[in-house]
Coordinates of N, CA, C and O in Angstrom, one line a residue:
X248 N 119.0 103.0 108.0 CA 117.9 102.5 107.6 C 116.7 102.4 108.5 O 117.1 102.5 109.7
X249 N 115.6 102.5 108.0 CA 114.3 102.6 108.8 C 113.6 101.4 108.7 O 113.4 100.7 107.7
X250 N 112.9 100.9 109.8 CA 112.0 99.9 109.7 C 110.6 100.3 109.4 O 110.2 101.4 109.9
X251 N 110.1 99.7 108.4 CA 108.6 100.3 108.0 C 107.8 99.0 108.2 O 108.1 97.8 107.7
X252 N 106.7 99.0 108.8 CA 105.7 97.9 108.9 C 104.8 98.1 107.8 O 104.2 99.1 107.4
X253 N 104.7 97.0 107.1 CA 103.9 96.8 105.8 C 102.9 95.8 105.9 O 103.3 94.6 106.5
X254 N 101.9 95.9 105.3 CA 100.8 94.7 105.2 C 100.6 94.5 103.7 O 100.3 95.4 103.0
X255 N 100.8 93.3 103.3 CA 100.9 92.8 102.0 C 99.9 91.7 101.8 O 100.0 90.6 102.3
X256 N 98.8 91.8 100.9 CA 98.1 90.6 100.6 C 98.9 89.6 99.5 O 99.5 90.2 98.6
X257 N 98.9 88.3 99.9 CA 99.7 87.4 99.0 C 98.8 86.5 98.3 O 97.8 86.1 98.8
X258 N 99.1 86.0 97.1 CA 98.5 85.0 96.4 C 98.6 83.7 97.1 O 97.6 82.9 97.2
X259 N 99.8 83.3 97.6 CA 100.0 82.0 98.4 C 100.7 82.4 99.6 O 101.9 82.5 99.7
X260 N 99.8 82.6 100.7 CA 100.4 83.1 101.9 C 101.2 82.1 102.6 O 102.0 82.4 103.4
X261 N 101.3 80.7 102.2 CA 102.0 79.7 102.9 C 103.6 80.0 102.7 O 104.4 79.7 103.5
X262 N 103.9 80.7 101.6 CA 105.2 81.1 101.4 C 105.8 82.1 102.4 O 106.9 81.8 102.8
X263 N 105.0 83.0 102.8 CA 105.4 84.0 103.7 C 105.1 83.7 105.2 O 106.0 84.1 106.1
X264 N 104.0 83.1 105.5 CA 103.5 82.9 106.9 C 102.5 81.7 106.8 O 101.4 81.8 106.6
X265 N 103.1 80.4 107.3 CA 102.3 79.3 107.2 C 101.1 79.3 108.2 O 100.1 78.8 107.9
X266 N 101.3 80.1 109.4 CA 100.2 80.1 110.0 C 99.9 81.6 110.5 O 100.8 82.4 110.3
X267 N 98.8 82.0 111.2 CA 98.7 83.3 111.8 C 98.1 84.3 110.8 O 98.2 85.5 111.1
X268 N 97.5 83.9 109.8 CA 97.0 84.8 108.8 C 95.6 85.3 109.5 O 94.8 84.6 110.2
X269 N 95.3 86.5 109.1 CA 94.0 87.0 109.6 C 92.9 86.6 108.4 O 93.3 85.9 107.3
X270 N 91.6 86.8 108.7 CA 90.7 86.2 107.7 C 90.8 86.8 106.3 O 90.2 86.2 105.4
X271 N 91.2 87.9 106.1 CA 91.4 88.7 104.8 C 92.6 88.0 104.0 O 92.8 88.4 102.8
X272 N 93.4 87.0 104.6 CA 94.4 86.6 103.8 C 95.6 87.5 103.9 O 96.5 87.5 102.9
X273 N 95.8 88.4 104.8 CA 96.8 89.6 104.8 C 98.0 89.1 105.7 O 97.7 88.6 106.8
X274 N 99.1 89.2 105.2 CA 100.4 88.9 106.0 C 101.1 90.3 106.3 O 101.3 91.1 105.5
X275 N 101.4 90.4 107.5 CA 102.1 91.7 108.0 C 103.6 91.3 108.0 O 104.0 90.3 108.5
X276 N 104.5 92.2 107.6 CA 106.1 92.1 107.7 C 106.6 93.4 108.0 O 106.0 94.4 107.7
X277 N 107.8 93.3 108.6 CA 108.7 94.4 108.7 C 109.9 94.3 107.9 O 110.4 93.1 107.7
X278 N 110.4 95.4 107.3 CA 111.6 95.4 106.5 C 112.4 96.7 106.6 O 111.9 97.6 106.9
X279 N 113.6 96.6 106.4 CA 114.5 97.6 106.5 C 114.6 98.3 105.1 O 114.7 97.6 104.1
X280 N 114.4 99.6 104.9 CA 114.4 100.2 103.6 C 115.6 101.3 103.7 O 115.8 101.9 104.7
X281 N 116.4 101.3 102.6 CA 117.4 102.2 102.6 C 116.7 103.7 102.7 O 115.6 103.7 102.2
X282 N 117.5 104.5 103.3 CA 117.0 105.9 103.7 C 116.4 106.6 102.4 O 115.3 107.3 102.5
X283 N 117.1 106.6 101.1 CA 116.6 107.4 100.1 C 115.3 106.8 99.5 O 114.4 107.5 99.2
X284 N 115.2 105.4 99.7 CA 113.9 104.9 99.2 C 112.8 105.2 100.2 O 111.6 105.5 99.8
X285 N 113.0 105.2 101.5 CA 112.0 105.5 102.5 C 111.6 106.9 102.3 O 110.5 107.3 102.4
X286 N 112.7 107.8 102.1 CA 112.3 109.3 102.0 C 111.4 109.6 100.8 O 110.5 110.4 100.8
X287 N 111.9 108.8 99.7 CA 111.0 108.9 98.6 C 109.6 108.6 98.7 O 108.6 109.0 98.1
X288 N 109.5 107.5 99.4 CA 108.0 106.8 99.7 C 107.3 107.9 100.3 O 106.1 108.2 100.1
X289 N 107.8 108.4 101.5 CA 107.1 109.4 102.4 C 106.8 110.6 101.5 O 105.6 111.1 101.6
X290 N 107.7 111.2 100.6 CA 107.4 112.3 99.9 C 106.3 112.0 99.0 O 105.5 112.9 98.7
X291 N 106.2 110.9 98.3 CA 105.2 110.5 97.3 C 103.9 110.5 98.1 O 102.7 111.2 97.7
X292 N 103.8 109.7 99.2 CA 102.5 109.8 100.0 C 102.0 111.1 100.5 O 101.0 111.4 100.4
X293 N 103.0 112.1 100.8 CA 102.6 113.3 101.3 C 102.1 114.2 100.1 O 101.2 114.9 100.2
X294 N 102.5 113.9 98.8 CA 102.1 114.7 97.7 C 100.7 114.1 97.1 O 100.1 114.8 96.4
X295 N 100.6 112.9 97.4 CA 99.5 112.1 96.8 C 98.6 111.5 98.0 O 98.9 110.3 98.2
X296 N 97.8 112.3 98.6 CA 97.1 111.7 99.9 C 96.3 110.6 99.7 O 95.9 109.9 100.7
X297 N 95.9 110.3 98.4 CA 95.0 109.1 98.3 C 95.8 107.8 98.2 O 95.1 106.8 98.2
X298 N 97.0 108.0 98.4 CA 98.0 106.8 98.4 C 98.5 106.7 100.0 O 98.6 107.7 100.6
X299 N 98.6 105.5 100.2 CA 99.4 105.2 101.5 C 100.5 104.3 101.3 O 100.7 103.8 100.2
X300 N 101.3 104.0 102.5 CA 102.6 103.2 102.3 C 102.1 101.7 102.0 O 102.9 101.1 101.1
X301 N 100.9 101.3 102.3 CA 100.4 99.9 102.2 C 100.0 99.8 100.6 O 100.5 98.7 100.0
X302 N 99.4 100.8 100.0 CA 99.0 100.8 98.7 C 100.3 100.7 97.8 O 100.3 100.1 96.9
X303 N 101.1 101.7 98.1 CA 102.3 101.9 97.3 C 103.2 100.6 97.4 O 103.6 100.1 96.3
X304 N 103.4 99.9 98.4 CA 104.1 98.6 98.7 C 103.3 97.6 97.7 O 104.1 96.8 97.0
X305 N 102.1 97.5 97.9 CA 101.3 96.6 97.2 C 101.5 96.7 95.8 O 101.8 95.7 95.0
X306 N 101.3 97.9 95.2 CA 101.4 98.1 93.8 C 102.8 97.9 93.3 O 103.0 97.3 92.2
X307 N 103.8 98.2 94.2 CA 105.2 97.9 93.6 C 105.5 96.4 93.5 O 106.1 96.0 92.7
X308 N 105.2 95.6 94.6 CA 105.4 94.3 94.4 C 104.7 93.7 93.5 O 105.3 92.9 92.6
X309 N 103.4 93.9 93.3 CA 102.6 93.4 92.2 C 103.1 93.7 90.8 O 103.4 92.8 90.0
X310 N 103.6 94.9 90.6 CA 104.1 95.4 89.4 C 105.6 94.8 89.1 O 105.7 94.3 88.0
X311 N 106.3 94.6 90.0 CA 107.6 93.8 90.0 C 107.3 92.4 89.4 O 107.9 92.0 88.6
X312 N 106.3 91.7 90.1 CA 106.1 90.4 89.9 C 105.6 90.2 88.5 O 106.0 89.3 87.7
X313 N 104.7 91.1 88.0 CA 104.1 90.9 86.6 C 105.3 91.2 85.7 O 105.3 90.6 84.5
X314 N 106.1 92.2 85.8 CA 107.2 92.5 84.8 C 108.2 91.4 84.9 O 108.9 91.4 83.9
X315 N 108.3 90.5 85.9 CA 109.2 89.5 85.9 C 108.6 88.1 85.5 O 109.2 87.1 85.9
X316 N 107.4 88.2 84.9 CA 107.0 86.8 84.3 C 105.9 86.3 85.2 O 105.6 85.1 84.7
X317 N 105.5 86.7 86.3 CA 104.4 86.1 87.0 C 103.1 86.2 86.2 O 102.5 87.4 85.9
X318 N 102.6 85.1 85.8 CA 101.3 85.2 85.3 C 100.0 84.8 86.2 O 99.9 83.5 86.3
X319 N 99.5 85.7 86.8 CA 98.5 85.4 87.9 C 97.4 86.4 87.7 O 97.6 87.6 87.8
X320 N 96.2 86.0 87.5 CA 95.1 87.0 87.5 C 95.0 87.7 88.8 O 94.6 88.8 88.8
X321 N 95.0 87.1 89.9 CA 95.0 87.6 91.1 C 96.0 88.9 91.4 O 95.7 89.9 91.9
X322 N 97.3 88.5 91.0 CA 98.3 89.4 91.2 C 97.9 90.7 90.2 O 98.2 91.9 90.5
X323 N 97.5 90.4 89.1 CA 97.3 91.5 87.9 C 96.1 92.3 88.5 O 96.3 93.6 88.5
X324 N 95.2 91.7 89.2 CA 94.1 92.5 89.8 C 94.4 93.2 91.0 O 94.0 94.5 90.9
X325 N 95.4 92.9 91.7 CA 95.9 93.5 92.8 C 96.7 94.8 92.2 O 96.5 95.9 92.8
X326 N 97.4 94.6 91.2 CA 98.2 95.6 90.5 C 97.3 96.8 90.1 O 97.5 97.9 90.3
X327 N 96.3 96.4 89.2 CA 95.5 97.4 88.5 C 94.5 97.9 89.6 O 94.3 99.1 89.5
X328 N 94.1 97.1 90.4 CA 93.3 97.8 91.5 C 93.9 98.9 92.3 O 93.5 99.9 92.7
X329 N 95.3 98.6 92.7 CA 96.0 99.6 93.5 C 96.4 100.8 92.4 O 96.4 101.9 93.1
X330 N 96.6 100.5 91.3 CA 97.0 101.8 90.4 C 95.8 102.6 90.1 O 96.0 103.6 89.8
X331 N 94.7 102.0 89.9 CA 93.7 102.7 89.3 C 92.3 102.8 90.3 O 91.2 102.4 89.8
X332 N 92.6 103.1 91.5 CA 91.5 103.2 92.4 C 90.6 104.4 91.9 O 91.1 105.3 91.3
X333 N 89.3 104.4 92.3 CA 88.4 105.4 91.9 C 88.9 106.7 92.5 O 88.7 107.7 91.7
X334 N 89.3 106.8 93.7 CA 89.8 108.0 94.2 C 90.9 108.5 93.6 O 91.2 109.9 93.5
X335 N 91.7 107.6 92.9 CA 92.9 108.3 92.1 C 92.5 108.9 90.8 O 93.0 110.0 90.6
X336 N 91.5 108.3 90.2 CA 91.0 108.8 89.0 C 90.3 110.4 89.2 O 90.4 111.3 88.6
X337 N 89.6 110.4 90.3 CA 88.9 111.6 90.7 C 89.7 112.7 91.1 O 89.4 113.8 91.1
X338 N 91.1 112.4 91.7 CA 92.0 113.3 92.2 C 93.0 113.7 91.2 O 94.0 114.4 91.4
X339 N 92.9 113.0 89.9 CA 94.1 113.2 88.8 C 95.4 112.7 89.3 O 96.2 113.1 88.8
X340 N 95.4 111.7 90.1 CA 96.8 111.0 90.6 C 96.8 109.8 90.1 O 95.8 109.1 90.1

């Protein structure tokens, strides 16, 4: 397993980190990823240079939450914003 440093914006940061947030409301965390998942993520980011690991993880978490019943405009905006960035549309990805 590989440790991957991820930065994820949260709707309610108190759940993940009660103190120590930066001004943008961003929480940083490390997690272990199974090697196949990490390799797939690296391969995707290499094929799609307008994506990075942070955008990918943010889209994945937001998408998971929406699919599992979280009804939050902020989460929906994060998901749609990460999926349909202007540079994604201009590069066809």
